[in-house]
Structure formats: structure tokens, C-alpha cells
């Protein structure tokens, strides 16, 4: 009987060398595990995004950060909460090292609320935990997010983008009050919360 060719796979492998079929099978399993993990992670992103109505900001609006205080939408007298003709609320805030101006936003419950923010200096973050609000506030751009609050109460509002040495202290709150309580307030009172 003829000797098998020297490169035959049937030839016993030296110690410590794993046969090719075993390597291929193990690699195949790992590819399947990785693919499953990717599918699960993508599904989590899609499901939480749809269920929580999360969506990336869809508007691109530019603004001059150096002249915010001189005129236009973000002058001091125009900051805070305003009620639109359709009954919805618009809250305009400026993020600045290391606070939001005005320091606290007052909004009515059960009302569509649109937040419009911009930064006067560096990149800040605007997050309201347990809501769909989460955006970066980039100088030169206006960030806009829409939400509504079913329950009155205080919602903490931390800056969640590292913005300098005072970043950890840059947090404030959105105070949600019942609709009638909000309606009873004067136009100036509405623009900000009472100091606490
Ligand atoms: Cu502003 Cu961190």
C-alpha cells in the first residue's frame, strides 16, 4: 500500500496543533455569538428609542455665540418660558460655564414644551433624566428638544457634558407646576422659578 502524501490531513499532527476543522468550528461559533450580540444591541437601541420617543435633534440652526446678549432670540429679556399662541410652551435657555440662564425653568404640566438652548462658551449638555430630553448644547448652534411632563414636580437638569472645572456643579432643575397654577402667574413670574 502506498504511503499517503506528506501533506495529508490524516497525518497525525504534532502535539499542541489543533486540527483545522476544530479551529473552523470554534471560529464559526464565535462569529455566531458576536452576530447575536450585535443584533441584540441593535434591537435594544431601536426598541428603547421607539418606546421612549428618543430621537436625535433634527434641526440645524446656527447662531453667533459672541453676540447672544446683544439682540435676537436669546437676549436676556426673552429667556425663560413663553406661552405660544397655540398654548404650547417654549423655554429658552443659555448654557454658560457653569450654569443655565435662567437658573431654573418653570413649565406647565400636560403641555407640549419645546426647549431651545444655545451655549455662550463651550459645549455643554442638557439632560432631563426619565424623559426623552438629552442633547448637547454646542456654541454656534441652537439645540431644540420637545417633550411634555405628565406629572408636576421638580426634574433635575444636570449638564452632562464635561465643560470645565465647574462642570460637576452645573446642574439645575425644571419645575413643572399644574396648568392652573402656571396660568395664574404673571408673564415675568413665568420666565423663571422663585429662588429656593
Ligand atoms: Cu456645562 Cu458641564
XYZ file of C-alpha atoms and ligand atoms in Angstrom:
198
model
C 0.000 0.000 0.000
C 1.281 3.413 -0.967
C 2.217 5.920 1.711
C -0.302 8.802 1.999
C 1.090 12.100 0.677
C 3.029 14.018 3.278
C 0.503 16.914 3.376
C -2.488 14.652 4.015
C -4.793 15.956 6.836
C -4.938 12.358 8.100
C -1.340 12.516 9.083
C -1.160 12.837 12.903
C -0.483 16.439 13.883
C 2.372 17.313 16.187
C 1.447 17.914 19.848
C -0.252 21.240 20.533
C -1.506 21.811 16.981
C -5.325 21.974 16.733
C -6.831 20.396 13.615
C -8.207 22.807 11.027
C -11.805 21.537 11.332
C -11.813 22.227 15.076
C -10.457 25.752 14.521
C -13.074 26.430 11.846
C -15.898 25.129 14.061
C -14.815 27.263 17.029
C -14.428 30.358 14.872
C -17.856 29.726 13.373
C -19.412 29.564 16.840
C -17.748 32.804 17.896
C -18.939 34.564 14.751
C -22.484 33.446 15.588
C -22.129 34.671 19.200
C -20.799 38.058 18.041
C -23.530 38.403 15.417
C -26.186 37.574 18.044
C -24.733 40.184 20.422
C -24.781 42.821 17.683
C -28.376 42.002 16.765
C -29.431 42.154 20.445
C -27.652 45.510 20.963
C -29.189 46.991 17.808
C -32.613 45.738 18.922
C -32.169 47.353 22.356
C -31.272 50.679 20.714
C -34.229 50.566 18.332
C -36.764 49.378 20.941
C -35.726 51.893 23.619
C -35.536 54.661 21.013
C -39.040 53.981 19.706
C -40.586 53.212 23.106
C -39.039 56.278 24.748
C -39.622 58.560 21.753
C -35.905 59.337 21.700
C -34.701 60.987 18.572
C -31.641 62.936 17.595
C -32.072 66.647 17.069
C -33.292 67.161 13.522
C -32.782 70.891 13.218
C -29.581 72.694 12.396
C -29.708 76.339 13.336
C -26.640 78.471 13.642
C -26.177 81.457 15.916
C -23.313 83.775 16.856
C -22.278 82.910 20.431
C -20.387 86.198 20.849
C -23.474 88.361 20.348
C -26.239 86.401 22.107
C -26.683 89.164 24.663
C -26.914 91.964 22.089
C -30.065 91.003 20.272
C -32.171 88.230 18.783
C -33.901 85.284 20.337
C -31.529 84.777 23.255
C -31.389 88.293 24.713
C -31.920 88.264 28.465
C -35.473 89.608 28.301
C -36.509 86.746 26.016
C -35.122 83.905 28.151
C -37.228 81.546 30.228
C -40.693 80.215 29.463
C -43.068 81.763 26.937
C -46.525 80.520 26.008
C -47.167 80.316 22.278
C -50.496 81.248 20.654
C -51.308 77.527 20.300
C -50.950 77.046 24.078
C -47.624 75.200 23.960
C -44.625 76.402 25.930
C -41.226 77.416 24.632
C -38.321 77.551 27.067
C -35.211 79.423 26.009
C -32.045 78.809 27.982
C -28.403 79.743 27.639
C -25.789 77.333 28.941
C -22.691 79.061 30.210
C -19.797 77.988 32.427
C -21.203 76.928 34.935
C -24.938 77.460 34.964
C -28.067 77.652 32.865
C -29.690 81.059 32.403
C -32.289 81.419 33.777
C -31.191 79.148 36.575
C -34.439 77.187 36.727
C -37.165 76.682 34.156
C -40.828 76.806 35.125
C -43.238 74.964 32.840
C -46.878 73.860 32.977
C -47.751 70.156 33.214
C -49.541 68.303 30.409
C -48.465 70.855 27.840
C -46.153 70.422 24.851
C -42.848 72.001 25.809
C -40.132 72.987 23.380
C -36.692 73.685 24.824
C -34.392 75.886 22.796
C -30.857 76.178 24.070
C -27.564 77.524 23.000
C -24.164 77.961 24.596
C -22.259 81.163 25.164
C -18.888 79.477 25.592
C -18.082 75.749 25.384
C -20.004 72.521 24.721
C -22.482 71.729 27.486
C -25.112 69.026 27.855
C -28.825 69.198 28.596
C -30.414 66.128 30.156
C -33.669 65.559 31.995
C -33.458 62.050 33.475
C -36.515 59.817 32.925
C -37.672 61.904 29.967
C -36.758 61.869 26.276
C -34.690 65.047 26.712
C -30.988 64.581 26.104
C -28.979 66.845 23.857
C -25.646 68.531 23.608
C -25.528 72.309 23.646
C -22.884 73.399 21.199
C -21.750 77.018 20.847
C -22.770 78.370 17.469
C -25.857 76.163 17.229
C -29.356 76.137 18.678
C -30.403 72.816 20.221
C -34.125 72.130 20.183
C -35.932 69.319 22.009
C -39.628 68.733 22.514
C -41.271 66.944 25.385
C -44.140 67.228 27.832
C -44.452 66.479 31.523
C -47.411 64.435 32.723
C -46.652 64.934 36.407
C -45.927 68.178 38.250
C -42.678 68.141 40.187
C -39.037 69.064 40.013
C -36.911 67.467 37.323
C -33.186 67.717 37.873
C -31.292 69.058 34.933
C -27.577 68.356 35.062
C -25.069 69.428 32.472
C -23.824 66.045 31.281
C -21.006 67.124 29.022
C -17.667 67.885 30.666
C -17.296 71.640 30.278
C -14.508 72.594 32.642
C -13.539 72.697 36.291
C -17.021 73.644 37.491
C -18.839 71.044 35.406
C -19.839 68.948 38.421
C -21.632 71.954 39.936
C -23.501 72.832 36.757
C -26.938 71.476 37.392
C -30.318 72.992 37.959
C -33.941 71.932 37.604
C -37.112 72.205 35.605
C -40.041 72.922 37.869
C -43.292 71.541 36.479
C -46.414 73.057 38.027
C -50.109 72.294 37.414
C -51.589 74.148 34.470
C -53.890 76.431 36.505
C -51.053 77.365 38.840
C -48.924 78.315 35.846
C -51.728 80.286 34.217
C -52.152 82.331 37.412
C -48.593 83.635 37.178
C -47.717 86.909 35.514
C -45.607 86.986 32.354
C -42.434 87.851 34.277
C -43.021 85.273 37.025
C -43.401 82.625 34.363
C -39.966 83.190 32.966
C -38.177 81.698 35.937
C -38.681 79.818 39.213
C -38.713 81.518 42.563
C -35.396 81.223 44.370
C -35.353 78.269 46.751
Cu -21.660 72.595 31.455
Cu -20.730 70.510 32.048
